[in-house]
């Protein structure tokens, strides 16, 4: 055999996706990414992701799940989990005894939550105290324009949906850092200790209540304005979920526009991909399910997290209609835990094993195992499952790669994979490589987002 042929036959030489992308895919990718960026701008909290998903799904003929109704193949339904998570499904032509194909992503993202009694004043500033959510690098959230998104539930149960900072005429918020001139001591501290959590306070006002000589005039002025505009009082913050999230909208990055930067792409880049894949289905052979789960960033805990029985109840109801046990359905199901992974960054090459890392523009990144320090906490997909997935991708022309998060012992992380595997569902992690993950403005490559959409579609056809 010629040396050249031998090389081609034996070596797995990774190639940049643009050297393999078809012209048709390149065009469709651009259209897909425009829609994706629109989704991001409208969906800066998990609750807003649910609203966006319902809007898109209803336009494609999906209807809210009705427990009294009997569903047939081709029916399209969604289950709204407390307005913070959503499960969507297209009923397959085969019974749930042959299992479902599930794609699960999470739509919560690192952010700064307001504390239950957030408003105080200090040094003639009114400020909101925050408690950060998820794994943030605190210094990254200073001097970034922030907006406020969330829900306030009044004592009588009525709800107020609040967003301040998105419209061009809206005010925004900021946490100021120290000036370099006075930052000598701060600059000597390790990055992770220089900014302390209790100093992540949002500047919300600096004008005192007029013609008043009592205490708390700055705080009162802010409350006066909030009451005037939203009818709320200080007590209403107690039963509220208000999040300070980056105000910047999604933008194309680079002269060649091949990247997208935006807040919350972990994991909305995968959530949007699986939603778009589900919405493109007619009647799949096996029931296709798409999950937007909440609370992944804090361990998939809580009633809306993937550890909750909400998913089991929904699947159980569908199974019961078909006379199939939930256990049998799960045993024959497959789950793609669609979550982002770290993209190789030449500026931080030291934390990556360059033989086994995911690269931007190489397609959807399969991750056989996550975890930290000896795969601890990983689901670790079986070789059989990996083989099935790579075959499905290759058959449908999906550009993909395999990689792990970073060097062994450099750190690590987890996903919802282990909670799906715990249900006796074969599960594998795969998703888009991200630069600057968990920062207020994360970067992904368009090609990888689009390939994740094609990848999920290929798996829904299994
Ligand atoms: Mn994630
Ligand atoms: Mn994350």
Short mmCIF file of C-alpha atoms and ligand atoms in Angstrom, two decimals, residues 106 108-110 135 266-267 296-297 339-340 405 414 437-438 442, ligand 2:
data_model
loop_
_atom_site.label_atom_id
_atom_site.label_comp_id
_atom_site.label_asym_id
_atom_site.label_seq_id
_atom_site.Cartn_x
_atom_site.Cartn_y
_atom_site.Cartn_z
CA UNK A 106 -29.89 23.23 31.05
CA UNK A 108 -29.89 28.24 34.08
CA UNK A 109 -26.63 30.17 33.84
CA UNK A 110 -24.19 31.74 36.30
CA UNK A 135 -19.36 28.93 39.47
CA UNK A 266 -23.56 27.57 28.68
CA UNK A 267 -25.91 25.92 28.08
CA UNK A 296 -27.60 22.43 36.72
CA UNK A 297 -25.09 25.07 37.73
CA UNK A 339 -23.93 20.51 27.53
CA UNK A 340 -21.00 22.67 26.62
CA UNK A 405 -12.54 19.15 29.53
CA UNK A 414 -20.24 17.82 35.82
CA UNK A 437 -17.17 29.64 29.94
CA UNK A 438 -19.15 31.06 32.90
CA UNK A 442 -18.98 33.61 26.49
MN1 LIG B 2 -21.81 25.58 33.52
#
